[in-house]
Protein backbone atom coordinates (compact mmCIF):
# COMPACT_ATOMS: atom_id res chain seq x y z
CA UNK A 1 0.00 0.00 0.00
CA UNK A 2 1.23 3.44 -0.85
CA UNK A 3 2.03 5.65 2.09
CA UNK A 4 3.18 9.22 2.05
CA UNK A 5 6.76 7.91 2.21
CA UNK A 6 6.74 5.46 -0.68
CA UNK A 7 4.24 6.84 -3.17
CA UNK A 8 5.60 7.88 -6.56
CA UNK A 9 6.49 11.51 -6.95
CA UNK A 10 4.31 13.45 -9.33
CA UNK A 11 6.17 15.42 -11.97
CA UNK A 12 6.70 19.12 -11.31
CA UNK A 13 3.84 21.20 -12.63
CA UNK A 14 5.05 23.75 -15.14
CA UNK A 15 1.76 25.32 -16.16
CA UNK A 16 0.75 27.29 -13.08
CA UNK A 17 2.34 30.66 -13.94
CA UNK A 18 2.36 32.85 -16.99
CA UNK A 19 3.86 30.87 -19.83
CA UNK A 20 7.06 31.95 -21.56
CA UNK A 21 5.28 33.21 -24.67
CA UNK A 22 3.12 35.63 -22.70
CA UNK A 23 6.09 36.81 -20.65
CA UNK A 24 8.17 37.29 -23.80
CA UNK A 25 5.38 39.28 -25.48
CA UNK A 26 5.31 41.65 -22.52
CA UNK A 27 9.10 41.95 -22.16
CA UNK A 28 10.16 42.04 -25.82
CA UNK A 29 7.27 42.46 -28.28
CA UNK A 30 9.64 42.62 -31.26
CA UNK A 31 11.22 39.24 -30.51
CA UNK A 32 7.83 37.74 -29.70
CA UNK A 33 6.33 38.88 -33.00
CA UNK A 34 9.35 37.68 -34.98
CA UNK A 35 9.24 34.25 -33.36
CA UNK A 36 5.50 34.03 -33.97
CA UNK A 37 6.04 34.74 -37.68
CA UNK A 38 8.94 32.26 -37.91
CA UNK A 39 7.20 29.46 -36.02
CA UNK A 40 3.97 29.66 -38.03
CA UNK A 41 1.24 27.50 -36.48
CA UNK A 42 3.40 26.61 -33.48
CA UNK A 43 3.20 29.02 -30.57
CA UNK A 44 6.28 30.09 -28.64
CA UNK A 45 4.93 28.06 -25.71
CA UNK A 46 4.45 25.01 -27.90
CA UNK A 47 7.98 25.39 -29.24
CA UNK A 48 9.39 25.62 -25.72
CA UNK A 49 7.15 22.93 -24.19
CA UNK A 50 9.71 20.10 -24.39
CA UNK A 51 12.27 22.31 -22.63
CA UNK A 52 9.74 23.30 -19.95
CA UNK A 53 8.80 19.67 -19.41
CA UNK A 54 12.49 18.78 -18.96
CA UNK A 55 13.00 21.87 -16.76
CA UNK A 56 15.69 23.19 -19.14
CA UNK A 57 17.86 20.07 -18.80
CA UNK A 58 19.75 19.57 -22.08
CA UNK A 59 18.87 23.11 -23.17
CA UNK A 60 21.07 25.05 -20.75
CA UNK A 61 24.55 24.30 -19.46
CA UNK A 62 24.78 22.49 -16.14
CA UNK A 63 25.62 25.74 -14.30
CA UNK A 64 22.82 27.73 -15.94
CA UNK A 65 20.40 24.85 -15.37
CA UNK A 66 21.41 24.73 -11.69
CA UNK A 67 20.69 28.46 -11.45
CA UNK A 68 17.29 27.90 -13.09
CA UNK A 69 16.53 25.04 -10.72
CA UNK A 70 17.53 27.13 -7.70
CA UNK A 71 14.97 29.70 -8.80
CA UNK A 72 12.33 27.02 -9.28
CA UNK A 73 13.06 25.23 -6.01
CA UNK A 74 12.66 28.50 -4.14
CA UNK A 75 9.61 29.81 -5.99
CA UNK A 76 7.93 26.85 -7.66
CA UNK A 77 8.49 24.84 -10.81
CA UNK A 78 6.16 27.07 -12.83
CA UNK A 79 8.91 29.68 -12.70
CA UNK A 80 10.79 27.77 -15.38
CA UNK A 81 8.80 29.93 -17.83
CA UNK A 82 10.56 33.21 -16.95
CA UNK A 83 13.87 31.33 -17.26
CA UNK A 84 12.94 30.12 -20.74
CA UNK A 85 11.76 33.58 -21.76
CA UNK A 86 15.02 35.06 -20.45
CA UNK A 87 16.91 32.49 -22.51
CA UNK A 88 15.15 33.74 -25.65
CA UNK A 89 15.90 37.36 -24.73
CA UNK A 90 19.59 36.47 -24.37
CA UNK A 91 19.54 34.88 -27.83
CA UNK A 92 17.47 37.61 -29.49
CA UNK A 93 20.03 38.79 -32.04
CA UNK A 94 20.45 35.35 -33.55
CA UNK A 95 16.80 34.37 -33.29
CA UNK A 96 15.48 37.39 -35.16
CA UNK A 97 17.93 36.63 -37.99
CA UNK A 98 16.53 33.11 -38.47
CA UNK A 99 14.56 32.50 -41.65
CA UNK A 100 12.37 29.65 -40.42
CA UNK A 101 11.44 27.44 -37.49
CA UNK A 102 14.19 24.90 -38.22
CA UNK A 103 16.85 27.62 -38.15
CA UNK A 104 15.40 29.08 -34.93
CA UNK A 105 15.39 25.67 -33.29
CA UNK A 106 18.96 24.99 -34.41
CA UNK A 107 20.04 28.40 -33.08
CA UNK A 108 18.35 27.79 -29.73
CA UNK A 109 19.88 24.32 -29.32
CA UNK A 110 23.34 25.50 -30.37
CA UNK A 111 23.58 28.75 -28.40
CA UNK A 112 21.47 28.25 -25.26
CA UNK A 113 24.01 25.85 -23.71
CA UNK A 114 26.66 28.57 -24.03
CA UNK A 115 24.72 31.05 -21.87
CA UNK A 116 26.45 31.76 -18.59
CA UNK A 117 24.36 31.89 -15.42
CA UNK A 118 25.26 35.61 -15.11
CA UNK A 119 23.73 36.30 -18.55
CA UNK A 120 20.57 34.43 -17.62
CA UNK A 121 20.40 36.15 -14.23
CA UNK A 122 20.81 39.57 -15.88
CA UNK A 123 18.00 38.95 -18.37
CA UNK A 124 15.75 37.62 -15.61
CA UNK A 125 16.48 40.61 -13.41
CA UNK A 126 15.90 43.16 -16.19
CA UNK A 127 12.70 41.67 -17.54
CA UNK A 128 10.99 39.22 -15.21
CA UNK A 129 12.10 39.22 -11.57
CA UNK A 130 9.91 42.13 -10.47
CA UNK A 131 6.83 40.13 -11.42
CA UNK A 132 8.28 36.90 -10.02
CA UNK A 133 9.02 38.59 -6.69
CA UNK A 134 5.56 40.13 -6.54
CA UNK A 135 3.93 36.77 -7.28
CA UNK A 136 6.04 35.12 -4.57
CA UNK A 137 5.48 37.89 -2.05
CA UNK A 138 9.23 38.41 -1.83
CA UNK A 139 10.66 41.85 -1.10
CA UNK A 140 12.42 43.85 -3.77
CA UNK A 141 16.22 43.91 -3.36
CA UNK A 142 16.20 47.60 -2.38
CA UNK A 143 13.90 46.77 0.55
CA UNK A 144 16.28 44.19 1.99
CA UNK A 145 19.30 45.49 3.88
CA UNK A 146 22.64 44.09 2.79
CA UNK A 147 24.24 42.05 5.54
CA UNK A 148 27.92 41.38 5.99
CA UNK A 149 29.30 38.52 8.12
CA UNK A 150 30.32 40.90 10.94
CA UNK A 151 26.80 42.35 11.11
CA UNK A 152 25.43 39.11 12.50
CA UNK A 153 27.66 39.00 15.59
Coordinates of C-alpha atoms in Angstrom, one line a residue:
X1 CA 0.0 0.0 0.0
X2 CA 1.2 3.4 -0.8
X3 CA 2.0 5.6 2.1
X4 CA 3.2 9.2 2.1
X5 CA 6.8 7.9 2.2
X6 CA 6.7 5.5 -0.7
X7 CA 4.2 6.8 -3.2
X8 CA 5.6 7.9 -6.6
X9 CA 6.5 11.5 -7.0
X10 CA 4.3 13.4 -9.3
X11 CA 6.2 15.4 -12.0
X12 CA 6.7 19.1 -11.3
X13 CA 3.8 21.2 -12.6
X14 CA 5.1 23.8 -15.1
X15 CA 1.8 25.3 -16.2
X16 CA 0.8 27.3 -13.1
X17 CA 2.3 30.7 -13.9
X18 CA 2.4 32.8 -17.0
X19 CA 3.9 30.9 -19.8
X20 CA 7.1 31.9 -21.6
X21 CA 5.3 33.2 -24.7
X22 CA 3.1 35.6 -22.7
X23 CA 6.1 36.8 -20.7
X24 CA 8.2 37.3 -23.8
X25 CA 5.4 39.3 -25.5
X26 CA 5.3 41.7 -22.5
X27 CA 9.1 42.0 -22.2
X28 CA 10.2 42.0 -25.8
X29 CA 7.3 42.5 -28.3
X30 CA 9.6 42.6 -31.3
X31 CA 11.2 39.2 -30.5
X32 CA 7.8 37.7 -29.7
X33 CA 6.3 38.9 -33.0
X34 CA 9.3 37.7 -35.0
X35 CA 9.2 34.3 -33.4
X36 CA 5.5 34.0 -34.0
X37 CA 6.0 34.7 -37.7
X38 CA 8.9 32.3 -37.9
X39 CA 7.2 29.5 -36.0
X40 CA 4.0 29.7 -38.0
X41 CA 1.2 27.5 -36.5
X42 CA 3.4 26.6 -33.5
X43 CA 3.2 29.0 -30.6
X44 CA 6.3 30.1 -28.6
X45 CA 4.9 28.1 -25.7
X46 CA 4.4 25.0 -27.9
X47 CA 8.0 25.4 -29.2
X48 CA 9.4 25.6 -25.7
X49 CA 7.2 22.9 -24.2
X50 CA 9.7 20.1 -24.4
X51 CA 12.3 22.3 -22.6
X52 CA 9.7 23.3 -19.9
X53 CA 8.8 19.7 -19.4
X54 CA 12.5 18.8 -19.0
X55 CA 13.0 21.9 -16.8
X56 CA 15.7 23.2 -19.1
X57 CA 17.9 20.1 -18.8
X58 CA 19.7 19.6 -22.1
X59 CA 18.9 23.1 -23.2
X60 CA 21.1 25.1 -20.8
X61 CA 24.5 24.3 -19.5
X62 CA 24.8 22.5 -16.1
X63 CA 25.6 25.7 -14.3
X64 CA 22.8 27.7 -15.9
X65 CA 20.4 24.8 -15.4
X66 CA 21.4 24.7 -11.7
X67 CA 20.7 28.5 -11.5
X68 CA 17.3 27.9 -13.1
X69 CA 16.5 25.0 -10.7
X70 CA 17.5 27.1 -7.7
X71 CA 15.0 29.7 -8.8
X72 CA 12.3 27.0 -9.3
X73 CA 13.1 25.2 -6.0
X74 CA 12.7 28.5 -4.1
X75 CA 9.6 29.8 -6.0
X76 CA 7.9 26.8 -7.7
X77 CA 8.5 24.8 -10.8
X78 CA 6.2 27.1 -12.8
X79 CA 8.9 29.7 -12.7
X80 CA 10.8 27.8 -15.4
X81 CA 8.8 29.9 -17.8
X82 CA 10.6 33.2 -17.0
X83 CA 13.9 31.3 -17.3
X84 CA 12.9 30.1 -20.7
X85 CA 11.8 33.6 -21.8
X86 CA 15.0 35.1 -20.4
X87 CA 16.9 32.5 -22.5
X88 CA 15.2 33.7 -25.6
X89 CA 15.9 37.4 -24.7
X90 CA 19.6 36.5 -24.4
X91 CA 19.5 34.9 -27.8
X92 CA 17.5 37.6 -29.5
X93 CA 20.0 38.8 -32.0
X94 CA 20.4 35.3 -33.5
X95 CA 16.8 34.4 -33.3
X96 CA 15.5 37.4 -35.2
X97 CA 17.9 36.6 -38.0
X98 CA 16.5 33.1 -38.5
X99 CA 14.6 32.5 -41.6
X100 CA 12.4 29.7 -40.4
X101 CA 11.4 27.4 -37.5
X102 CA 14.2 24.9 -38.2
X103 CA 16.8 27.6 -38.1
X104 CA 15.4 29.1 -34.9
X105 CA 15.4 25.7 -33.3
X106 CA 19.0 25.0 -34.4
X107 CA 20.0 28.4 -33.1
X108 CA 18.4 27.8 -29.7
X109 CA 19.9 24.3 -29.3
X110 CA 23.3 25.5 -30.4
X111 CA 23.6 28.7 -28.4
X112 CA 21.5 28.3 -25.3
X113 CA 24.0 25.9 -23.7
X114 CA 26.7 28.6 -24.0
X115 CA 24.7 31.0 -21.9
X116 CA 26.4 31.8 -18.6
X117 CA 24.4 31.9 -15.4
X118 CA 25.3 35.6 -15.1
X119 CA 23.7 36.3 -18.5
X120 CA 20.6 34.4 -17.6
X121 CA 20.4 36.1 -14.2
X122 CA 20.8 39.6 -15.9
X123 CA 18.0 39.0 -18.4
X124 CA 15.7 37.6 -15.6
X125 CA 16.5 40.6 -13.4
X126 CA 15.9 43.2 -16.2
X127 CA 12.7 41.7 -17.5
X128 CA 11.0 39.2 -15.2
X129 CA 12.1 39.2 -11.6
X130 CA 9.9 42.1 -10.5
X131 CA 6.8 40.1 -11.4
X132 CA 8.3 36.9 -10.0
X133 CA 9.0 38.6 -6.7
X134 CA 5.6 40.1 -6.5
X135 CA 3.9 36.8 -7.3
X136 CA 6.0 35.1 -4.6
X137 CA 5.5 37.9 -2.1
X138 CA 9.2 38.4 -1.8
X139 CA 10.7 41.9 -1.1
X140 CA 12.4 43.8 -3.8
X141 CA 16.2 43.9 -3.4
X142 CA 16.2 47.6 -2.4
X143 CA 13.9 46.8 0.5
X144 CA 16.3 44.2 2.0
X145 CA 19.3 45.5 3.9
X146 CA 22.6 44.1 2.8
X147 CA 24.2 42.1 5.5
X148 CA 27.9 41.4 6.0
X149 CA 29.3 38.5 8.1
X150 CA 30.3 40.9 10.9
X151 CA 26.8 42.4 11.1
X152 CA 25.4 39.1 12.5
X153 CA 27.7 39.0 15.6

